[in-house]
Each structure stands twice: as structure tokens, then as C-alpha cells.
mmCIF file of C-alpha atoms in Angstrom:
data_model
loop_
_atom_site.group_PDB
_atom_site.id
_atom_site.type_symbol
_atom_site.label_atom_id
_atom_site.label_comp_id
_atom_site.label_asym_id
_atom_site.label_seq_id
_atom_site.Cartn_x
_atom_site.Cartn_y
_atom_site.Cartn_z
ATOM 1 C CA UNK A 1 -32.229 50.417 77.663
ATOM 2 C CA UNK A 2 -30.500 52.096 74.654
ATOM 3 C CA UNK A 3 -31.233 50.222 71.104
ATOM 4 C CA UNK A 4 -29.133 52.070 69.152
ATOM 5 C CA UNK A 5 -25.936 54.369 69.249
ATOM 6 C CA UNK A 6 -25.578 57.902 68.379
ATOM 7 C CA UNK A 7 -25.585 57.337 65.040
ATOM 8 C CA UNK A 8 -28.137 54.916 64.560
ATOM 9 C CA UNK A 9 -26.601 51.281 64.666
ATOM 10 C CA UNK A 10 -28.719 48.618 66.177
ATOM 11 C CA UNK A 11 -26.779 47.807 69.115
ATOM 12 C CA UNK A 12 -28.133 44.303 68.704
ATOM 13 C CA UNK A 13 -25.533 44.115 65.935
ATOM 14 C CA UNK A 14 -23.051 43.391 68.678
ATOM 15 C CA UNK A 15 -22.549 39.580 69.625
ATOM 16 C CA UNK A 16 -21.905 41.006 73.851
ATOM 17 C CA UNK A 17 -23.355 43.283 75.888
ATOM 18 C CA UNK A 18 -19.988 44.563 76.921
ATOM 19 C CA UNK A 19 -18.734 45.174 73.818
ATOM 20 C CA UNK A 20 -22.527 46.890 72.980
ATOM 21 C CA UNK A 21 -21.850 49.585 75.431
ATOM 22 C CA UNK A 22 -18.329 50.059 74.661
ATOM 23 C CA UNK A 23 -19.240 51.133 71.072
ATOM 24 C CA UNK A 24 -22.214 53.559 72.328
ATOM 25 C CA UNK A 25 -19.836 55.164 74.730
ATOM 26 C CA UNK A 26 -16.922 55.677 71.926
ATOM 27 C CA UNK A 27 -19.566 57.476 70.331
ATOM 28 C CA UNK A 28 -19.411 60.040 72.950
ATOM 29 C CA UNK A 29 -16.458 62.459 71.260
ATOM 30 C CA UNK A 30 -16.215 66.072 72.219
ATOM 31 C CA UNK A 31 -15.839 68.075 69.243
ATOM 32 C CA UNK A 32 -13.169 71.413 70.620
ATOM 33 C CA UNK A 33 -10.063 71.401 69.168
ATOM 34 C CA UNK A 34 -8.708 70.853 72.815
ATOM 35 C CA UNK A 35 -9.717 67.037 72.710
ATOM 36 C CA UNK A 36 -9.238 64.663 69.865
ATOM 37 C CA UNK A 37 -10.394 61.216 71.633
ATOM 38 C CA UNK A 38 -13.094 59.866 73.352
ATOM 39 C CA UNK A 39 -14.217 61.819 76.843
ATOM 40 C CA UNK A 40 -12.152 60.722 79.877
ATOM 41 C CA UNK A 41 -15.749 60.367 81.975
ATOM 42 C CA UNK A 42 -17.083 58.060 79.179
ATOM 43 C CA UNK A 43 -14.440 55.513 79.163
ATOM 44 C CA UNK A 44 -14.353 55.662 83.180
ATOM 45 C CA UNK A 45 -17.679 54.680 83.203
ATOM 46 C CA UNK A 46 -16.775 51.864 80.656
ATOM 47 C CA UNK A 47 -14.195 50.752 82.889
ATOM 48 C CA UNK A 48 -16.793 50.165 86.036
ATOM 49 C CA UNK A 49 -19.412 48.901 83.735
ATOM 50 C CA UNK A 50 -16.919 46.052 82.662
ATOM 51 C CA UNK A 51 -15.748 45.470 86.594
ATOM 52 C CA UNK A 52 -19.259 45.269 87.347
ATOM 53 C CA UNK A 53 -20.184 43.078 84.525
ATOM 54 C CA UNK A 54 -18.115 40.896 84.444
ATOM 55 C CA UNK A 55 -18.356 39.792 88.059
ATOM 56 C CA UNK A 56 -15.444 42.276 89.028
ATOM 57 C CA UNK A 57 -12.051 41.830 87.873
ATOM 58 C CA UNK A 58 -10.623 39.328 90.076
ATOM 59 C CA UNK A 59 -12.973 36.536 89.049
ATOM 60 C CA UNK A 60 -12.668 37.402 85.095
ATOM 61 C CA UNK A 61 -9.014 36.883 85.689
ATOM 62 C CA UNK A 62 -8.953 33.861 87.391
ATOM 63 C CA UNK A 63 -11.751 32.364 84.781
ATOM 64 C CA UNK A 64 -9.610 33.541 81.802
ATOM 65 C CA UNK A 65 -6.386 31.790 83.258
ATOM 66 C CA UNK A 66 -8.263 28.633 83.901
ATOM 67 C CA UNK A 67 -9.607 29.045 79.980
ATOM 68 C CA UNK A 68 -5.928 28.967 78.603
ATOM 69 C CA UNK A 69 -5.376 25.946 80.362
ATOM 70 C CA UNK A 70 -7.601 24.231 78.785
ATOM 71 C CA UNK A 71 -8.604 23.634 74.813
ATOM 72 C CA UNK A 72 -9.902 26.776 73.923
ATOM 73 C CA UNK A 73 -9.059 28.330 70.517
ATOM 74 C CA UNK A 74 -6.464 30.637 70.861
ATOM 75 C CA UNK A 75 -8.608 33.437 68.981
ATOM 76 C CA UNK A 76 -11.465 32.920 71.540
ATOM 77 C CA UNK A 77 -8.213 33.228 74.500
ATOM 78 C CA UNK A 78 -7.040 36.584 72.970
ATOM 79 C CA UNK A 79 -10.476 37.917 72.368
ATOM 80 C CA UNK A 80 -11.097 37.123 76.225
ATOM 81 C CA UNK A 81 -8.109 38.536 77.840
ATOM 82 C CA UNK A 82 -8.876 41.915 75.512
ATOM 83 C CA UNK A 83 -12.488 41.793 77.751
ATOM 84 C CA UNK A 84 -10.419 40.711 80.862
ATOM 85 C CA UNK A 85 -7.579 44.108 80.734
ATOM 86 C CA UNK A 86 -10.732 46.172 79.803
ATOM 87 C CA UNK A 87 -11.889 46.093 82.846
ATOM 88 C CA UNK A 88 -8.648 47.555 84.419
ATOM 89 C CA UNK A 89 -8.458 50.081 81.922
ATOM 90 C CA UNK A 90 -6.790 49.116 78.862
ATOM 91 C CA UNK A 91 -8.396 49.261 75.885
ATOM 92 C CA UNK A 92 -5.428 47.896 73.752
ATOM 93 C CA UNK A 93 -3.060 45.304 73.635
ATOM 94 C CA UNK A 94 0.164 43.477 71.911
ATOM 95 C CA UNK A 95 1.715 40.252 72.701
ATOM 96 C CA UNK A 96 5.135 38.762 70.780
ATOM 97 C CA UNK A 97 8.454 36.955 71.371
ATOM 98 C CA UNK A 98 12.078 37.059 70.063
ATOM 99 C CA UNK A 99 14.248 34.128 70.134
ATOM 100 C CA UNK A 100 18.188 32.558 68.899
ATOM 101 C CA UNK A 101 20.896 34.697 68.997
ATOM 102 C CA UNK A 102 23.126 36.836 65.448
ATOM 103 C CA UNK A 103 21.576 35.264 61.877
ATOM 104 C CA UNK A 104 19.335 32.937 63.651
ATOM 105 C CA UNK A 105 17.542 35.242 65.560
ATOM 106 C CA UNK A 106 13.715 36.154 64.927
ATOM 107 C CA UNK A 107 10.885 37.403 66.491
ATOM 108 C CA UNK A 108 7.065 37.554 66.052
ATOM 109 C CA UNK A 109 4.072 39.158 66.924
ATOM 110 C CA UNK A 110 1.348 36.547 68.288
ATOM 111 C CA UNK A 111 -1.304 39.482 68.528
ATOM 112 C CA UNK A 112 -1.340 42.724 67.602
ATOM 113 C CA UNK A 113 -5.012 44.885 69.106
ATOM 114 C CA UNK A 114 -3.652 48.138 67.202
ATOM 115 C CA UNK A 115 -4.919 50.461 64.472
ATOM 116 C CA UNK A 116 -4.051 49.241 61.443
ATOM 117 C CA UNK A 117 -2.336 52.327 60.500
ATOM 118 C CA UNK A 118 -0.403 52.102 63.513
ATOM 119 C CA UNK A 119 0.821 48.443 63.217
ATOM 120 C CA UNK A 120 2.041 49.353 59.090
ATOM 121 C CA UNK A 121 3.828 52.469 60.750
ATOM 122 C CA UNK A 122 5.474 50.223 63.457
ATOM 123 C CA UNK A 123 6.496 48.066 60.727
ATOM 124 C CA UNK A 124 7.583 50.224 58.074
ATOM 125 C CA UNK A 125 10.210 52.246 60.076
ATOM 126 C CA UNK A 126 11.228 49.231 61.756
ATOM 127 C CA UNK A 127 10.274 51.091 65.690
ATOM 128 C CA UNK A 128 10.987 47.586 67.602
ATOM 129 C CA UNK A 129 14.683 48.361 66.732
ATOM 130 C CA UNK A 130 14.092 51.691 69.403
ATOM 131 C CA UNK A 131 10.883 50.441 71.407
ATOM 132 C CA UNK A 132 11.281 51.708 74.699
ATOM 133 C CA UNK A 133 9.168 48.784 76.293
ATOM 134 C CA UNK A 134 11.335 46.056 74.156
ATOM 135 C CA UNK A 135 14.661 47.977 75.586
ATOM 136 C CA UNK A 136 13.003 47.720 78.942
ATOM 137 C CA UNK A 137 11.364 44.091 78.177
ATOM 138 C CA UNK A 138 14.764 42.898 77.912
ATOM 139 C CA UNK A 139 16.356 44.441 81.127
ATOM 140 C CA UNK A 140 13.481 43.684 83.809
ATOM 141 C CA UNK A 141 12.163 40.642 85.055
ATOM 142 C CA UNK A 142 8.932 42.218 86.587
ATOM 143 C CA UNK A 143 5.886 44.251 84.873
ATOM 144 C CA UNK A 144 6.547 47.999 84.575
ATOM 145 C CA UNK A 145 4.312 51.115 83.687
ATOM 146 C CA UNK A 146 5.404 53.349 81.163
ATOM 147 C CA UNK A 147 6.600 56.274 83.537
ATOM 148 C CA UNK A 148 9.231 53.803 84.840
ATOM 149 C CA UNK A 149 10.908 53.035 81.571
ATOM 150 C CA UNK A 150 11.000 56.452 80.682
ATOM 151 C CA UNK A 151 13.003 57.760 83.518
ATOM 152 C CA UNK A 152 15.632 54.940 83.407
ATOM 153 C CA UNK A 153 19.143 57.110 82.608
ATOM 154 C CA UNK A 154 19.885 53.972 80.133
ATOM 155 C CA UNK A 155 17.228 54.509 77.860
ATOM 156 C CA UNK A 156 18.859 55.885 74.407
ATOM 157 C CA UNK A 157 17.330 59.248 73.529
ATOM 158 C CA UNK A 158 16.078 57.631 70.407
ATOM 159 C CA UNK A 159 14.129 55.271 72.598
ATOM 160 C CA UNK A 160 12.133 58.527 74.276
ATOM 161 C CA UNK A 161 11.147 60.041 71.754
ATOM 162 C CA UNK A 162 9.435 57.338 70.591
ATOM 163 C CA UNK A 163 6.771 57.846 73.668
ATOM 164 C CA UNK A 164 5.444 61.046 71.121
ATOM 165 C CA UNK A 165 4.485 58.484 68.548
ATOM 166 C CA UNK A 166 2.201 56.427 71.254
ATOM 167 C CA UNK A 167 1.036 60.003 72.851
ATOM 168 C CA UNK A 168 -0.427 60.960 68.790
ATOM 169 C CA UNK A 169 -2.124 58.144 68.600
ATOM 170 C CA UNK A 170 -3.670 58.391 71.679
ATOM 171 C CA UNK A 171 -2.194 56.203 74.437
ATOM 172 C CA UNK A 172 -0.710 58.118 77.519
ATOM 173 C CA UNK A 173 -0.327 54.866 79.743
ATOM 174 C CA UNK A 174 0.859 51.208 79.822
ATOM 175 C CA UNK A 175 1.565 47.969 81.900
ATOM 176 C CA UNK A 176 3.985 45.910 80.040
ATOM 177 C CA UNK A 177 5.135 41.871 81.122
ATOM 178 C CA UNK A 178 8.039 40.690 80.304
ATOM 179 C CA UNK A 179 9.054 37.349 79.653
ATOM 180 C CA UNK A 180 11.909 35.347 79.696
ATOM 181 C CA UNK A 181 12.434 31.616 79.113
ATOM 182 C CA UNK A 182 15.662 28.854 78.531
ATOM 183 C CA UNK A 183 17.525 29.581 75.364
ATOM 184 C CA UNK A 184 17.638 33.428 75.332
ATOM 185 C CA UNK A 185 13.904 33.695 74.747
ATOM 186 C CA UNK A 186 12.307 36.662 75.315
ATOM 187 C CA UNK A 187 8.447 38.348 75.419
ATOM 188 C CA UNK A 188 6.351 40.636 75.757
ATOM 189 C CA UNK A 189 3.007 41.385 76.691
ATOM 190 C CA UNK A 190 1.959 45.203 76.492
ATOM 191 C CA UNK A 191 -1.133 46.908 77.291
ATOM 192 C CA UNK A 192 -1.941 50.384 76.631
ATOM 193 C CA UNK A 193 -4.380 52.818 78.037
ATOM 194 C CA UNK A 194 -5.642 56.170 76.731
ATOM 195 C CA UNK A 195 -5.652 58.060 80.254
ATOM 196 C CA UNK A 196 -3.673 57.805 83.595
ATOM 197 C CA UNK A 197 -4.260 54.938 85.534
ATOM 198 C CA UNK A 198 -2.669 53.787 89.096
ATOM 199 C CA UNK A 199 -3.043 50.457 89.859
ATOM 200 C CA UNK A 200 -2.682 48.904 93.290
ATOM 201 C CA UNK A 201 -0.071 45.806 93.668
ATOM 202 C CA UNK A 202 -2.818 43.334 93.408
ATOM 203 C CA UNK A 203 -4.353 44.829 90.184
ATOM 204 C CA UNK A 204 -0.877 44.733 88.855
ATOM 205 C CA UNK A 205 0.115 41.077 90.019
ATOM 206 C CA UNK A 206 -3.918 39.706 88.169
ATOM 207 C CA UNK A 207 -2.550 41.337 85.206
ATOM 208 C CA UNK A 208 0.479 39.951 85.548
ATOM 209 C CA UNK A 209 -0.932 36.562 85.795
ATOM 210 C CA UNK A 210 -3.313 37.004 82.697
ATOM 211 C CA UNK A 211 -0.474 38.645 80.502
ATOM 212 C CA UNK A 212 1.828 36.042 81.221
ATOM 213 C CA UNK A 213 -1.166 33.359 80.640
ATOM 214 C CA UNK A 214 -2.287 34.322 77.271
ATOM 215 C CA UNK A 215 1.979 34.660 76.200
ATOM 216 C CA UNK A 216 1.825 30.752 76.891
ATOM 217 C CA UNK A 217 -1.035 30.196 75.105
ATOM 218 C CA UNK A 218 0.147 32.117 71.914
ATOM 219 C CA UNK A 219 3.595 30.875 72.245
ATOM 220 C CA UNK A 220 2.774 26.876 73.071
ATOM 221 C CA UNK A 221 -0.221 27.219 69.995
ATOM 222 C CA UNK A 222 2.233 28.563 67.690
ATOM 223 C CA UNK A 223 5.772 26.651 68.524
ATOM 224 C CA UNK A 224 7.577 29.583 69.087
ATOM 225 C CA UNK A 225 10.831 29.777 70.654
ATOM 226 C CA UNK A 226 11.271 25.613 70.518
ATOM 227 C CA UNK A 227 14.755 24.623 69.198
ATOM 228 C CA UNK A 228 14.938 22.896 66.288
ATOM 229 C CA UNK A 229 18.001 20.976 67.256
ATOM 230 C CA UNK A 230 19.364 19.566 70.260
ATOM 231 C CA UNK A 231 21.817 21.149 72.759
ATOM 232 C CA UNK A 232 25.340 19.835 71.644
ATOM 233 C CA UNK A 233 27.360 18.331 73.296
ATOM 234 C CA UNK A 234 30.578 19.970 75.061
ATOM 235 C CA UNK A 235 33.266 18.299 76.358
ATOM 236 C CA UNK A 236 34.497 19.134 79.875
ATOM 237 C CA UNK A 237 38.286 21.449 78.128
ATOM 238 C CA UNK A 238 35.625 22.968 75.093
ATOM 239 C CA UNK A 239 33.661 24.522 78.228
ATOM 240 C CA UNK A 240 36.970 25.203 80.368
ATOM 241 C CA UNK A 241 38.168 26.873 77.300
ATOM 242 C CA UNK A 242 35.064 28.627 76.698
ATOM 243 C CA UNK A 243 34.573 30.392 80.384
ATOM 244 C CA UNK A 244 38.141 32.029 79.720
ATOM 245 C CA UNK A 245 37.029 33.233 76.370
ATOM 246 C CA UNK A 246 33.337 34.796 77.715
ATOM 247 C CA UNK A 247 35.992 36.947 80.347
ATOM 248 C CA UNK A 248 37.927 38.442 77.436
ATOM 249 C CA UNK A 249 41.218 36.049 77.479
ATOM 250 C CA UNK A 250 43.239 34.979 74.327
ATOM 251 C CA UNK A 251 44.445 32.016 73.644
ATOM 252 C CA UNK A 252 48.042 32.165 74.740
ATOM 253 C CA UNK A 253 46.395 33.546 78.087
ATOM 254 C CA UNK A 254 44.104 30.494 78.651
ATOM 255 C CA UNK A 255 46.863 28.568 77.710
ATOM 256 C CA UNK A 256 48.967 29.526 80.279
ATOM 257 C CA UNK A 257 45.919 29.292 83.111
ATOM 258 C CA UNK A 258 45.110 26.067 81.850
ATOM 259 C CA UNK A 259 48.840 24.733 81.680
ATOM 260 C CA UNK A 260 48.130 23.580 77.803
ATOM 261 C CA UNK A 261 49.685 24.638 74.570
ATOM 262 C CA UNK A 262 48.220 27.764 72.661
ATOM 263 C CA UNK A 263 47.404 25.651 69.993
ATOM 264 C CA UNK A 264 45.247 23.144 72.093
ATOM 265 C CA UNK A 265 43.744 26.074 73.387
ATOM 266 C CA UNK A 266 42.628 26.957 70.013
ATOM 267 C CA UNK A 267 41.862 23.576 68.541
ATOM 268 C CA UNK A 268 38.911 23.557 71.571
ATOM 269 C CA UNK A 269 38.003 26.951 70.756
ATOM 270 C CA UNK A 270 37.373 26.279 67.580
ATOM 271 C CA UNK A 271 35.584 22.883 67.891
ATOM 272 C CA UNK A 272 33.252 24.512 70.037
ATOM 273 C CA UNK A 273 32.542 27.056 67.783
ATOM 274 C CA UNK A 274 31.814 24.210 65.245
ATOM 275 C CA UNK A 275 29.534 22.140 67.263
ATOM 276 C CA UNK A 276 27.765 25.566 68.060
ATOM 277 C CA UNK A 277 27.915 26.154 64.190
ATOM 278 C CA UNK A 278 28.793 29.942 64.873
ATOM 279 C CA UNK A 279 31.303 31.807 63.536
ATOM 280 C CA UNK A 280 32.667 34.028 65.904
ATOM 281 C CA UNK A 281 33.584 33.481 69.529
ATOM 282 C CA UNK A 282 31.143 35.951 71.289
ATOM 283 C CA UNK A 283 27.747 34.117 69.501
ATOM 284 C CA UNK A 284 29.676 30.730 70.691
ATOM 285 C CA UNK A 285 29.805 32.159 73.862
ATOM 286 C CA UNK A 286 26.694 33.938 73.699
ATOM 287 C CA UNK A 287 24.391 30.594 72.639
ATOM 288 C CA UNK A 288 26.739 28.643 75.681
ATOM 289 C CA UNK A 289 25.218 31.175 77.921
ATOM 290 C CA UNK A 290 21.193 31.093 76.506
ATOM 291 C CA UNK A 291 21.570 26.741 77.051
ATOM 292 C CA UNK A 292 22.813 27.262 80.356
ATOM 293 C CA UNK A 293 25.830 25.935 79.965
ATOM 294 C CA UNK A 294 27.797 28.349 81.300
#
């Protein structure tokens, strides 16, 4: 049994076993210019070693989304679903939301399991504006690997080249969740991997369920994406009004579809937009939409 790592750290230092043998293989580095992270064979072998111990991936899963439904801390929940993807592979992770719609939107990371000079990068030139996996987060209602996004003929060229940034700092893979909930909210959970990885339709659909597991969690712990305020409420000619306005007509063309003044058309428009407190007609329409109301 190895006591120590390459360099000479007590190995009992580390509070797991699993995370013990993860550091003593990241020792493992070859040292040609050709390779600049850790040896493919080495973090295979991690990847079996954490199937194995932790009783094989199915059960870990299962355990960890019976764990965020009950009262664990939510730092103990993300530290445990870090073990649980792991075992499939993935060796880093992010999980955030955005919700509201023009001025009122915001968004926030609940976790972030990046370098830290990656996660100041990220934030200092502002990369979720171009994310490829946020552009795709928002478009897809299923989890998708990286190779998918990237050959979507939507994605803005701006978006691509982004995948150089992940490739330099070692990540060549990814399985990303999305999420999507009432009220425009959105999510994401993303997991990165630093090799090529093909995972079956079950492997995909247990990491589906523990991605979308530990998003609760964060989201429900931290009150994220709740409204403030209550719906308001819409009389039956604000919405009639409304629907002609989210298909592009103006008011003298709902009017005459509606068999009402132009004017009448307008005063509903525009009571609508002030019950919505939104300036403009598309973010009327838009938060209409998000509350299901149209």
C-alpha cells in the first residue's frame, strides 16, 4: 500500500481513500514537450478505481440523489456529486442559473470546480456572453457532449473559438444538462473531462439524473430563480391585445381584428405593459410568455 506520493506527502493527509489515490496518480506527469497534463493511462486507471470503489457507478448515483433529498449540507452534496461524475470520467465541474428577462435579468454560479485562474479569466472577459454550452444550454432540452454543440450551423463563430480556451487548459470533452423551469429560468450543469470519453445511453441518463439533482439542491438552498412578486393579473382584452402584439401587429391592425378603436387598442397595450412594469412591448410580451400566459 503506497504511504506517500511521488513527492513525499503522507497520503494519510487526505480525509478519503479516493481522493488519496487521485492525488498519487496526478503525480504521474510525463515530462516531453509533447504532453503537458497528466498521462491518459493514469487517469483511466483512476476512473476504474473510483467505479470499483465506490460500489460501481450506478449505486453512487442513486445514493447521491437520495442524499439531496434529504438535509444534507449543500457543500457536503457538491463535494459528493464531484466523487459521483469522477467515476464516469470527469474530473471537473460547474453548475449555475439565469433568470427574469431585459434589466431584471441575472444569473449565478452555484459552484464553480475550476482553476482559479480559469474562473478570473471566465470572468474578466465576460466568456458566458459567447459560451458555446450556455448558447446550446438555452436551445436543447436534453444533455449534450461537446462535439454536438460544436457542429450545430447556429453556433456564432465567436462561440467556436471559444472551445481553444477549454482545449489550453486542458479539457477536450464534456456532458452538459440543461435546465429549464416556469418563468424563463434557465441552468446549467457542465462537466468536463480531460480525454475522450463515449458514454452509453444509460451512463448518460445517471448523469443526467445526478446533474439535474445537485441543480435543485443549489438552486432550492440558495432561492434562486423564485419571483419576488406575484404574477399580475391580466384581464381577458390586455391578453387578446397582447397575442396580436407577440405576432408583430400594430395597433390600428389589432384594432381592426378585434372590431375596437385604435385607441382602446392602445389603452390595453399600455396597461399591460404597466402591470408588467416594462417598458417596451417585446419584454411585456416576452415576461407574458416566461408566466405562461400566453
Amino acid at each position: 500500500m503506497f504511504e506517500h506520493d511521488l513527492f513525499g506527502e503522507p497520503l494519510h493527509t487526505f480525509p478519503d481513500l479516493a481522493l488519496a489515490f487521485r492525488h498519487l496518480l496526478q503525480t504521474f506527469y510525463l515530462t516531453g514537450d509533447e504532453f503537458t497534463r497528466p498521462f491518459d493511462g493514469a487517469f483511466y486507471c483512476e476512473r476504474i478505481f473510483f467505479e470499483l470503489y465506490f460500489g460501481m457507478t450506478t449505486e453512487s448515483v442513486f445514493a447521491f440523489v437520495d442524499a439531496c433529498a434529504g438535509d444534507a449540507p449543500i457543500e457536503e452534496l457538491i463535494e459528493q456529486f464531484k466523487r459521483v461524475i469522477l467515476g464516469y470520467g470527469f474530473d471537473a465541474s460547474a453548475c449555475g442559473a439565469w433568470h427574469g428577462v431585459g434589466e431584471q435579468r441575472s444569473t449565478r454560479f452555484f459552484f464553480v470546480d475550476w482553476p482559479e485562474n480559469v474562473i478570473q479569466l471566465y470572468a474578466e472577459q465576460n466568456l458566458e456572453r459567447r459560451d458555446p454550452l450556455v448558447f446550446a444550454a438555452r436551445r436543447r432540452m436534453t444533455p449534450f457532449v461537446w462535439d454536438e454543440v460544436y457542429s450545430d450551423p447556429h453556433l456564432p463563430a465567436e462561440s467556436k473559438a471559444l472551445y481553444q480556451f477549454a482545449y489550453d487548459h486542458g479539457w477536450v470533452d464534456g456532458l452538459c444538462v440543461p435546465v429549464h423551469g416556469p418563468a424563463g429560468y434557465q441552468g446549467l450543469v457542465s462537466m468536463l473531462a480531460r480525454s475522450k470519453l463515449a458514454l452509453s445511453p444509460g451512463e448518460r441518463g445517471r448523469l443526467e439524473l445526478a446533474a439535474r439533482s445537485i441543480h435543485e439542491a443549489c438552486r432550492h438552498t440558495l432561492g434562486f430563480g423564485v419571483s419576488p412578486e406575484p404574477v399580475p393579473v391580466m384581464t381577458a382584452r390586455e391578453l387578446e391585445c397582447m397575442k396580436w402584439v407577440a405576432v408583430g401587429k400594430s395597433d390600428w391592425e389589432i384594432a381592426q381584428v378585434l372590431d375596437i378603436s385604435e385607441s382602446t387598442v392602445h389603452f390595453h397595450v399600455e396597461n399591460a405593459k404597466k402591470k408588467l412594469k416594462k417598458s417596451t412591448r417585446t419584454e411585456a410580451v416576452a415576461l407574458l410568455v416566461m408566466h405562461g400566459l400566453m
